[in-house]
Coordinates of C-alpha atoms in Angstrom, one line a residue:
X1 CA 17.4 22.3 14.7
X2 CA 18.4 20.2 11.7
X3 CA 18.0 17.0 13.7
X4 CA 14.5 18.1 14.9
X5 CA 13.5 19.0 11.3
X6 CA 14.7 15.6 10.0
X7 CA 12.9 13.8 12.8
X8 CA 9.7 15.6 12.0
X9 CA 10.2 14.7 8.3
X10 CA 10.7 11.1 9.2
X11 CA 7.5 11.1 11.3
X12 CA 5.6 12.7 8.4
X13 CA 6.8 10.0 6.0
X14 CA 5.6 7.3 8.4
X15 CA 2.3 9.0 8.7
X16 CA 2.0 9.2 4.9
X17 CA 2.8 5.5 4.6
X18 CA 0.2 4.7 7.2
X19 CA -2.4 6.7 5.2
X20 CA -1.6 4.7 2.1
X21 CA -2.0 1.4 4.0
X22 CA -5.3 2.5 5.5
X23 CA -6.6 3.4 2.0
X24 CA -5.5 -0.1 0.7
X25 CA -7.3 -1.8 3.6
X26 CA -10.4 0.2 2.9
X27 CA -10.3 -0.8 -0.7
X28 CA -9.9 -4.5 0.2
X29 CA -12.9 -4.2 2.5
X30 CA -15.0 -2.6 -0.3
X31 CA -14.4 -5.3 -2.9
X32 CA -14.9 -8.0 -0.3
X33 CA -18.2 -6.4 0.8
X34 CA -19.3 -6.2 -2.8
X35 CA -18.7 -9.8 -3.7
X36 CA -20.3 -11.0 -0.4
X37 CA -23.4 -9.0 -1.2
X38 CA -23.5 -10.2 -4.8
X39 CA -23.2 -13.8 -3.7
X40 CA -25.9 -13.4 -1.1
X41 CA -28.3 -11.9 -3.6
X42 CA -27.6 -14.6 -6.2
X43 CA -28.3 -17.3 -3.7
X44 CA -31.4 -15.8 -2.0
X45 CA -32.9 -13.3 -4.4
X46 CA -33.3 -11.0 -1.3
X47 CA -32.6 -7.4 -2.3
X48 CA -31.2 -6.6 1.1
X49 CA -28.0 -8.3 0.0
X50 CA -27.7 -5.7 -2.8
X51 CA -27.0 -3.0 -0.1
X52 CA -23.4 -4.2 0.7
X53 CA -22.8 -4.9 -3.0
X54 CA -23.8 -1.3 -3.9
X55 CA -21.9 0.1 -1.0
X56 CA -18.7 -1.6 -2.0
X57 CA -19.3 -0.5 -5.6
X58 CA -19.9 3.1 -4.5
X59 CA -16.9 3.3 -2.2
X60 CA -14.3 1.7 -4.4
X61 CA -13.7 4.6 -6.8
X62 CA -13.0 7.1 -4.0
X63 CA -10.6 4.6 -2.4
X64 CA -8.7 4.1 -5.6
X65 CA -8.6 7.9 -6.1
X66 CA -7.2 8.3 -2.6
X67 CA -4.5 5.7 -3.2
X68 CA -3.6 7.5 -6.5
X69 CA -3.4 10.9 -4.8
X70 CA -1.2 9.6 -1.9
X71 CA 1.2 7.8 -4.3
X72 CA 1.4 10.5 -7.0
X73 CA 5.1 11.1 -6.4
X74 CA 6.0 7.5 -7.3
X75 CA 5.9 6.4 -11.0
X76 CA 6.0 2.7 -10.1
X77 CA 2.9 3.2 -7.9
X78 CA 1.1 5.2 -10.5
X79 CA 1.6 2.3 -12.9
X80 CA 0.2 0.0 -10.2
X81 CA -2.8 2.3 -9.7
X82 CA -3.5 2.4 -13.4
X83 CA -3.6 -1.4 -13.4
X84 CA -5.8 -1.3 -10.3
X85 CA -8.3 0.9 -12.0
X86 CA -8.5 -1.5 -14.9
X87 CA -8.9 -4.6 -12.7
X88 CA -11.5 -2.9 -10.5
X89 CA -13.6 -2.0 -13.5
X90 CA -13.3 -5.5 -14.9
X91 CA -14.2 -7.0 -11.5
X92 CA -17.4 -5.0 -11.0
X93 CA -18.4 -5.6 -14.6
X94 CA -18.4 -9.4 -13.8
X95 CA -20.4 -8.9 -10.6
X96 CA -22.9 -6.7 -12.3
X97 CA -23.4 -9.2 -15.1
X98 CA -24.4 -11.8 -12.6
X99 CA -26.6 -9.4 -10.6
X100 CA -28.4 -8.3 -13.8
X101 CA -29.2 -11.9 -14.8
X102 CA -30.6 -12.6 -11.3
X103 CA -32.7 -9.5 -11.4
X104 CA -34.2 -10.6 -14.7
X105 CA -35.2 -13.9 -13.1
X106 CA -32.5 -16.0 -14.7
X107 CA -31.1 -17.6 -11.6
X108 CA -29.6 -20.5 -13.6
X109 CA -27.7 -18.1 -15.9
X110 CA -26.4 -16.2 -12.9
X111 CA -25.2 -19.3 -11.1
X112 CA -23.6 -20.6 -14.3
X113 CA -21.7 -17.4 -14.5
X114 CA -20.5 -17.8 -10.9
X115 CA -19.3 -21.3 -11.6
X116 CA -17.0 -20.0 -14.3
X117 CA -15.0 -18.4 -11.4
X118 CA -14.8 -15.1 -13.2
X119 CA -15.8 -13.1 -10.0
X120 CA -13.2 -14.8 -7.9
X121 CA -10.5 -14.4 -10.5
X122 CA -11.5 -10.7 -10.6
X123 CA -11.2 -10.1 -6.9
X124 CA -7.9 -12.1 -6.8
X125 CA -6.5 -9.8 -9.5
X126 CA -7.6 -6.7 -7.6
X127 CA -6.1 -8.0 -4.3
X128 CA -2.9 -8.9 -6.1
X129 CA -2.4 -5.4 -7.4
X130 CA -3.3 -3.9 -4.0
X131 CA -0.7 -6.2 -2.5
X132 CA 2.0 -4.9 -4.9
X133 CA 1.1 -1.3 -4.0
X134 CA 1.5 -2.2 -0.3
X135 CA 4.8 -3.9 -0.8
X136 CA 6.1 -0.9 -2.8
X137 CA 5.0 1.5 -0.1
X138 CA 6.6 -0.5 2.6
X139 CA 9.8 -0.8 0.6
X140 CA 10.1 2.9 0.1
X141 CA 9.6 3.7 3.8
X142 CA 12.2 1.2 5.0
X143 CA 15.0 1.1 2.3
X144 CA 16.3 -1.0 5.2
X145 CA 17.3 0.9 8.3
X146 CA 20.2 -1.5 8.7
X147 CA 21.6 -0.7 5.3
X148 CA 21.4 3.1 5.8
X149 CA 23.0 2.7 9.2
X150 CA 25.8 0.7 7.7
X151 CA 26.4 3.3 5.0
X152 CA 26.5 6.0 7.7
X153 CA 28.9 4.1 9.9
X154 CA 31.3 3.3 7.1
X155 CA 31.3 6.8 5.7
X156 CA 30.5 5.7 2.2
X157 CA 29.0 9.1 1.3
X158 CA 32.4 10.8 1.9
X159 CA 34.2 8.1 -0.1
X160 CA 32.0 9.1 -3.0
X161 CA 32.6 12.8 -2.6
X162 CA 29.3 13.6 -0.9
X163 CA 28.9 15.5 2.3
X164 CA 26.1 13.4 3.8
X165 CA 24.5 10.0 3.7
X166 CA 21.3 11.7 2.8
X167 CA 22.8 13.1 -0.4
X168 CA 24.1 9.7 -1.4
X169 CA 20.7 8.1 -0.7
X170 CA 18.9 10.7 -2.7
X171 CA 21.1 10.1 -5.7
X172 CA 21.0 6.3 -5.5
X173 CA 17.3 5.7 -4.7
X174 CA 16.2 8.8 -6.7
X175 CA 14.2 10.4 -3.9
X176 CA 13.9 14.0 -2.8
X177 CA 16.6 15.4 -0.4
X178 CA 13.9 15.9 2.2
X179 CA 12.8 12.3 2.0
X180 CA 16.4 11.1 2.1
X181 CA 17.1 13.1 5.3
X182 CA 14.0 11.7 6.8
X183 CA 15.1 8.1 6.1
X184 CA 18.6 8.7 7.5
X185 CA 17.0 10.1 10.7
X186 CA 14.7 7.1 10.9
X187 CA 17.6 4.8 10.5
X188 CA 19.4 6.6 13.3
X189 CA 16.3 6.2 15.5
X190 CA 15.2 2.7 14.4
X191 CA 18.3 1.0 12.9
X192 CA 21.0 -0.9 14.7
X193 CA 23.8 1.1 16.4
X194 CA 27.4 0.5 17.4
X195 CA 29.0 1.5 20.7
X196 CA 32.4 3.2 21.1
X197 CA 34.1 -0.2 21.3
X198 CA 32.2 -1.6 18.3
X199 CA 29.5 -3.6 20.1
X200 CA 26.0 -3.7 18.6
X201 CA 23.4 -1.7 20.5
X202 CA 19.6 -1.9 20.2
X203 CA 17.8 0.9 18.4
X204 CA 16.9 4.1 20.2
X205 CA 13.2 3.2 19.8
X206 CA 13.3 -0.7 19.9
X207 CA 9.6 -1.3 19.9
X208 CA 9.0 0.9 16.9
X209 CA 11.9 -0.7 15.2
X210 CA 10.4 -4.2 15.8
X211 CA 7.2 -3.0 14.3
X212 CA 9.0 -1.9 11.1
X213 CA 11.0 -5.1 10.8

């Protein structure tokens, strides 16, 4: 029963991480759509290009809110999300400035603004922060299966006076006991194993393990 519960917790944690990664990709798509639409409008003056710009602008806030909600248990991620909100606001302010100039008939002014590179720097800053959120999320889900498996094999938890590897992991990494148990179970399923004579065996689920490497 405990093994089944831990395995379900591990699966739930991977699903959670997948949801965060999906939200990140959706946010990347939104900002890229917005800048493509803005550039198309500035070049042609055709208002049909404003549709993707406005769609990206409209969708970005819900995507940021989704990322914030999914990572609310991680202080480091919440700092990243706060920075993301600031950078997204700045990015869209730069795009809107150029669009406003073009709408007013000042094509030269809009193009001059584009040539400053402000819009590209803005999207680069947004993507950089999204990248850090993604790295942090993947770091949390993996703490490295091989490391956890090694701790389990060597019995380091008992050496430190703790009954289980999960208890040690929870203390060291400052995560909840449930999450710690899920990670230990994931390491058992996806990390390297040793045979009775000490030889290294492949993970129980080698294809999933390769995907997490």
